[in-house]
């Protein structure tokens, strides 16, 4: 198998502020793996706060290239992925780009969409959230207009004017919303007070209210919270799911955090077995990585897969949204077509 890659940058339609500062773009790398003339596509997205960048991904992919060059079939997908995972610690987005491209390739070789390879039905795909970043009321009003076709919204909180943001949204729409605090509240008592207030605002759940690694405080909050609390920054890989049972009500699983579809599927099944809720999320990604994630969305309670809707330069066609519902196509693999030469 032959791996090639191309560094690229995605630009946001609306620059946004989160706890980590103002962001206008995200570095990505597109990966292609070719076997017998068939090409599988993958993507690594690297938000700066996770520690990967163009250079680290390129360095990792050069090592992966040597591993893949030894394989002349894709029959042992899990064996190949284990070998890729053991090449280095971390590098989860780089690993995900290889995992996605290999799943796409396997689907194309066997002529099956990935959702059916995982035993899922595309009609079980959920709605996607449409994300609104922290912003001034007048900007929120404009963004809500763009969010019109979407039936559920995700609001980023963790600023000094959280209640004002919710009040602005509630003055315009009564759509259900989920709240993502991105580690933005610092005290558990304040978080509980806010969650009580939010529980009267048609909120579905609250994601990562406190900074990561504060599991005792989250357990305290979880015991008292009228809303489900979902882990994002606190959950990364398979072993984390079990550790969070009884501390969080559910987990936000993202391909870029957990090394790709293979591990994400195992995490979802584990979370289900433990009675936990499952949200599938994404970083700022094109329709390539998001279509890959969407293949697993029928296994999830909720999906937050609006990445391609929020960027200016998407360069793949893939999963579609109809009135906010995820619509998977019947193409083999992850179901994507590049819209321009990569
Ligand atoms: Mg989050």
Coordinates of C-alpha atoms and ligand atoms in Angstrom, one line a residue:
X1 CA 0.0 0.0 0.0
X2 CA 1.2 3.5 -0.8
X3 CA 0.5 6.5 1.5
X4 CA 0.8 10.1 0.3
X5 CA -0.3 13.2 2.2
X6 CA -1.0 16.9 1.6
X7 CA -0.9 19.7 4.3
X8 CA -3.7 22.2 4.0
X9 CA -5.5 24.9 6.1
X10 CA -9.2 25.3 6.7
X11 CA -10.7 28.8 7.2
X12 CA -13.8 29.4 9.3
X13 CA -16.8 31.3 7.9
X14 CA -17.0 33.0 11.3
X15 CA -13.9 33.3 13.5
X16 CA -14.9 32.2 17.0
X17 CA -13.7 32.5 20.6
X18 CA -13.5 29.6 23.0
X19 CA -11.6 29.2 26.2
X20 CA -8.4 28.7 24.2
X21 CA -8.6 32.1 22.4
X22 CA -9.8 33.5 19.1
X23 CA -9.5 31.1 16.1
X24 CA -9.8 31.8 12.4
X25 CA -8.3 28.7 10.9
X26 CA -7.3 25.1 11.6
X27 CA -4.4 23.1 10.0
X28 CA -5.4 19.8 8.4
X29 CA -3.6 17.1 6.4
X30 CA -5.3 15.0 3.7
X31 CA -4.1 11.5 3.4
X32 CA -4.5 9.1 0.5
X33 CA -3.7 5.3 0.7
X34 CA -3.6 3.5 -2.6
X35 CA -3.8 -0.2 -3.2
X36 CA -4.1 -1.8 -6.7
X37 CA -5.3 1.5 -8.2
X38 CA -8.0 2.1 -5.5
X39 CA -7.6 5.2 -3.3
X40 CA -8.9 5.7 0.2
X41 CA -9.1 9.2 1.6
X42 CA -8.4 10.3 5.1
X43 CA -8.0 13.6 7.0
X44 CA -6.2 14.8 10.2
X45 CA -7.5 18.0 11.8
X46 CA -5.3 19.6 14.4
X47 CA -6.8 22.3 16.6
X48 CA -3.7 23.9 18.2
X49 CA -4.5 23.0 21.8
X50 CA -4.2 19.2 21.2
X51 CA -0.5 19.5 20.3
X52 CA -0.4 18.3 16.7
X53 CA 0.6 20.4 13.7
X54 CA 1.6 20.0 10.1
X55 CA 5.1 19.0 11.1
X56 CA 4.2 16.4 13.7
X57 CA 1.6 14.8 11.4
X58 CA 4.0 14.7 8.5
X59 CA 6.7 13.1 10.7
X60 CA 4.2 10.5 11.9
X61 CA 2.9 9.8 8.4
X62 CA 6.4 9.2 7.1
X63 CA 6.7 6.4 9.6
X64 CA 3.2 5.0 8.8
X65 CA 4.2 5.1 5.1
X66 CA 7.0 2.5 5.7
X67 CA 4.6 0.2 7.7
X68 CA 1.9 0.4 4.9
X69 CA 4.5 -0.3 2.2
X70 CA 5.0 -3.8 3.6
X71 CA 1.3 -4.7 3.2
X72 CA 0.0 -5.9 -0.1
X73 CA -3.6 -6.5 1.1
X74 CA -5.9 -4.9 3.6
X75 CA -7.3 -8.2 5.0
X76 CA -6.0 -7.7 8.5
X77 CA -7.2 -4.1 9.1
X78 CA -7.1 -4.4 12.9
X79 CA -3.5 -5.7 12.8
X80 CA -2.4 -2.9 10.6
X81 CA -4.1 -0.3 12.8
X82 CA -2.5 -1.8 15.9
X83 CA 0.9 -1.5 14.3
X84 CA 0.2 2.1 13.3
X85 CA -1.0 3.0 16.8
X86 CA 2.2 1.5 18.3
X87 CA 4.5 3.6 16.2
X88 CA 4.4 6.5 18.6
X89 CA 2.4 7.9 21.6
X90 CA -0.2 10.5 21.0
X91 CA -0.4 11.7 17.3
X92 CA -4.1 10.7 17.4
X93 CA -5.2 13.0 14.5
X94 CA -2.4 11.6 12.3
X95 CA -3.4 8.1 13.3
X96 CA -7.1 8.9 12.6
X97 CA -6.2 10.1 9.0
X98 CA -4.6 6.6 8.4
X99 CA -7.6 4.8 10.0
X100 CA -10.1 6.8 7.9
X101 CA -8.2 6.2 4.7
X102 CA -7.9 2.5 5.4
X103 CA -11.6 2.2 6.2
X104 CA -12.4 4.1 3.0
X105 CA -10.1 1.8 1.0
X106 CA -11.5 -1.4 2.5
X107 CA -15.1 -0.2 1.8
X108 CA -14.2 0.5 -1.8
X109 CA -12.4 -2.8 -2.3
X110 CA -15.4 -4.8 -0.8
X111 CA -18.0 -2.4 -2.3
X112 CA -19.6 -1.6 1.1
X113 CA -20.4 1.7 2.8
X114 CA -18.6 1.8 6.2
X115 CA -21.9 2.0 8.2
X116 CA -22.8 -1.4 6.9
X117 CA -19.3 -2.8 7.6
X118 CA -20.1 -1.8 11.3
X119 CA -23.5 -3.5 11.1
X120 CA -25.4 -0.2 11.2
X121 CA -28.5 1.1 9.3
X122 CA -28.2 4.5 7.7
X123 CA -31.9 5.4 8.6
X124 CA -30.8 5.3 12.3
X125 CA -28.6 8.3 11.9
X126 CA -29.6 11.1 14.3
X127 CA -29.9 14.9 13.8
X128 CA -26.8 17.0 13.9
X129 CA -26.3 20.0 16.2
X130 CA -25.5 23.3 14.6
X131 CA -22.9 25.1 16.7
X132 CA -23.0 28.8 17.8
X133 CA -19.8 30.1 19.3
X134 CA -19.6 32.7 22.0
X135 CA -20.5 36.0 20.5
X136 CA -22.2 39.4 20.8
X137 CA -26.0 39.3 20.7
X138 CA -26.2 41.0 17.2
X139 CA -23.8 38.3 15.7
X140 CA -25.8 35.5 17.4
X141 CA -28.9 36.8 15.8
X142 CA -27.3 36.5 12.3
X143 CA -25.9 33.1 13.1
X144 CA -29.3 31.9 14.2
X145 CA -30.6 32.8 10.8
X146 CA -27.9 30.6 9.2
X147 CA -28.9 27.8 11.6
X148 CA -32.5 28.0 10.4
X149 CA -32.5 24.5 8.7
X150 CA -31.1 22.8 11.7
X151 CA -33.5 21.5 14.4
X152 CA -31.1 21.3 17.4
X153 CA -28.4 23.8 18.3
X154 CA -25.2 23.7 20.3
X155 CA -24.2 26.8 22.2
X156 CA -20.7 27.4 23.5
X157 CA -20.7 28.9 27.0
X158 CA -18.0 29.7 29.6
X159 CA -17.9 33.4 29.1
X160 CA -18.9 36.3 31.5
X161 CA -22.2 36.7 29.7
X162 CA -23.5 33.1 29.5
X163 CA -27.0 34.0 30.6
X164 CA -27.2 36.9 28.1
X165 CA -26.2 34.5 25.3
X166 CA -29.0 32.0 26.3
X167 CA -31.5 34.8 26.8
X168 CA -30.7 36.2 23.3
X169 CA -31.2 32.7 21.7
X170 CA -34.4 32.1 23.7
X171 CA -35.8 35.4 22.5
X172 CA -35.6 34.1 18.9
X173 CA -36.0 30.3 19.0
X174 CA -37.2 27.6 21.3
X175 CA -35.2 24.8 19.5
X176 CA -33.6 22.3 21.9
X177 CA -30.0 23.2 22.6
X178 CA -26.9 21.5 24.0
X179 CA -24.4 23.5 26.0
X180 CA -20.6 23.1 25.6
X181 CA -18.7 24.9 28.3
X182 CA -15.3 23.8 26.9
X183 CA -13.9 23.6 30.5
X184 CA -14.9 27.2 31.0
X185 CA -16.5 27.2 34.5
X186 CA -13.9 27.0 37.3
X187 CA -15.9 26.2 40.4
X188 CA -18.3 23.3 40.9
X189 CA -20.8 25.4 42.9
X190 CA -21.0 28.0 40.1
X191 CA -21.4 25.2 37.6
X192 CA -24.3 23.6 39.6
X193 CA -26.0 27.0 39.9
X194 CA -25.7 27.6 36.1
X195 CA -26.9 24.0 35.3
X196 CA -30.0 24.6 37.5
X197 CA -30.7 27.8 35.6
X198 CA -30.1 26.1 32.2
X199 CA -32.5 23.2 33.1
X200 CA -35.3 25.7 32.7
X201 CA -34.1 26.6 29.2
X202 CA -34.9 23.5 27.2
X203 CA -31.2 22.3 27.3
X204 CA -30.5 18.7 26.4
X205 CA -27.2 18.3 28.2
X206 CA -24.0 20.1 29.3
X207 CA -20.6 19.2 27.9
X208 CA -17.4 19.5 29.9
X209 CA -18.4 22.1 32.4
X210 CA -15.2 22.0 34.4
X211 CA -11.5 21.8 33.5
X212 CA -10.3 18.4 32.6
X213 CA -8.9 16.0 35.3
X214 CA -11.2 17.4 38.0
X215 CA -13.1 14.1 38.2
X216 CA -14.0 14.4 41.9
X217 CA -15.7 17.7 41.3
X218 CA -17.5 16.4 38.2
X219 CA -18.7 13.4 40.3
X220 CA -20.1 15.9 42.9
X221 CA -21.8 17.8 40.1
X222 CA -23.1 14.8 38.4
X223 CA -24.8 13.6 41.6
X224 CA -26.7 16.9 41.9
X225 CA -27.2 18.0 38.3
X226 CA -30.7 18.0 36.8
X227 CA -29.1 17.8 33.3
X228 CA -26.8 15.1 31.9
X229 CA -23.2 16.0 32.0
X230 CA -21.1 14.7 29.1
X231 CA -17.3 14.4 28.9
X232 CA -15.4 15.9 26.0
X233 CA -11.8 17.0 27.0
X234 CA -11.9 14.3 29.8
X235 CA -12.4 11.4 27.3
X236 CA -9.9 10.5 24.7
X237 CA -9.3 6.8 24.1
X238 CA -10.9 3.5 24.9
X239 CA -9.7 3.1 28.5
X240 CA -11.2 6.4 29.5
X241 CA -14.8 5.3 28.9
X242 CA -14.7 2.8 31.8
X243 CA -12.9 5.3 34.1
X244 CA -15.7 7.9 33.6
X245 CA -18.6 5.6 34.4
X246 CA -20.5 7.1 37.3
X247 CA -18.7 10.4 36.9
X248 CA -20.2 11.6 33.7
X249 CA -23.5 10.5 32.1
X250 CA -22.0 10.2 28.7
X251 CA -19.0 10.7 26.4
X252 CA -18.3 12.9 23.3
X253 CA -16.2 10.6 21.0
X254 CA -14.3 12.3 18.2
X255 CA -12.2 10.5 15.6
X256 CA -9.3 13.0 16.0
X257 CA -9.0 12.3 19.7
X258 CA -9.3 8.5 19.6
X259 CA -7.3 7.5 16.5
X260 CA -10.3 6.8 14.2
X261 CA -13.3 4.7 13.3
X262 CA -11.9 1.4 14.6
X263 CA -11.4 2.7 18.2
X264 CA -14.4 5.0 18.1
X265 CA -16.7 2.0 17.4
X266 CA -15.2 0.0 20.3
X267 CA -15.7 3.1 22.6
X268 CA -19.3 3.5 21.6
X269 CA -20.1 -0.2 22.2
X270 CA -18.3 0.0 25.6
X271 CA -20.2 3.1 26.6
X272 CA -23.5 1.5 25.6
X273 CA -22.6 -1.6 27.7
X274 CA -22.0 0.7 30.7
X275 CA -25.3 2.5 30.2
X276 CA -23.7 5.7 29.1
X277 CA -24.9 8.2 26.5
X278 CA -22.9 8.7 23.3
X279 CA -22.3 11.9 21.4
X280 CA -20.2 11.8 18.3
X281 CA -18.4 15.0 17.6
X282 CA -15.8 16.5 15.3
X283 CA -13.1 19.2 15.1
X284 CA -13.0 21.7 12.3
X285 CA -13.0 19.2 9.5
X286 CA -14.1 18.9 5.8
X287 CA -16.7 16.5 4.6
X288 CA -14.0 13.9 4.4
X289 CA -13.4 13.2 8.2
X290 CA -17.0 14.2 9.0
X291 CA -18.4 11.7 6.5
X292 CA -16.2 9.1 8.2
X293 CA -17.6 10.0 11.6
X294 CA -21.1 10.0 10.3
X295 CA -20.8 6.3 9.4
X296 CA -20.9 5.6 13.1
X297 CA -23.6 8.1 14.0
X298 CA -26.4 5.5 13.9
X299 CA -24.8 4.1 17.1
X300 CA -25.1 7.4 18.9
X301 CA -27.7 9.3 20.9
X302 CA -26.6 12.6 19.4
X303 CA -24.2 13.9 16.7
X304 CA -22.3 17.1 16.5
X305 CA -21.0 16.9 13.0
X306 CA -21.4 20.4 11.6
X307 CA -17.7 20.9 10.9
X308 CA -18.1 21.3 7.1
X309 CA -20.9 23.7 7.5
X310 CA -18.7 26.2 9.4
X311 CA -15.7 26.3 7.0
X312 CA -15.2 28.3 3.8
X313 CA -13.1 25.8 1.9
X314 CA -14.6 22.4 2.1
X315 CA -13.0 20.2 -0.6
X316 CA -15.0 17.0 -0.4
X317 CA -18.6 16.1 -1.1
X318 CA -20.0 13.5 1.3
X319 CA -22.6 13.3 4.0
X320 CA -25.5 15.6 3.6
X321 CA -28.0 17.1 6.1
X322 CA -31.7 17.2 5.4
X323 CA -33.6 19.5 7.9
X324 CA -30.6 18.8 10.2
X325 CA -30.8 15.0 9.9
X326 CA -27.6 13.2 8.8
X327 CA -28.2 11.6 5.4
X328 CA -25.6 8.9 4.5
X329 CA -25.1 8.1 0.9
X330 CA -24.7 4.6 -0.6
X331 CA -21.2 5.1 -1.9
X332 CA -18.7 2.5 -0.7
X333 CA -16.2 3.4 2.1
X334 CA -16.7 6.7 3.9
X335 CA -18.9 8.0 1.0
X336 CA -16.8 10.9 -0.2
X337 CA -15.7 12.4 -3.5
X338 CA -13.0 15.1 -3.6
X339 CA -14.4 18.3 -5.3
X340 CA -11.0 19.4 -6.5
X341 CA -7.6 17.7 -7.1
X342 CA -5.8 17.3 -3.8
Ligands
LIG1 MG1 -16.7 20.1 23.4

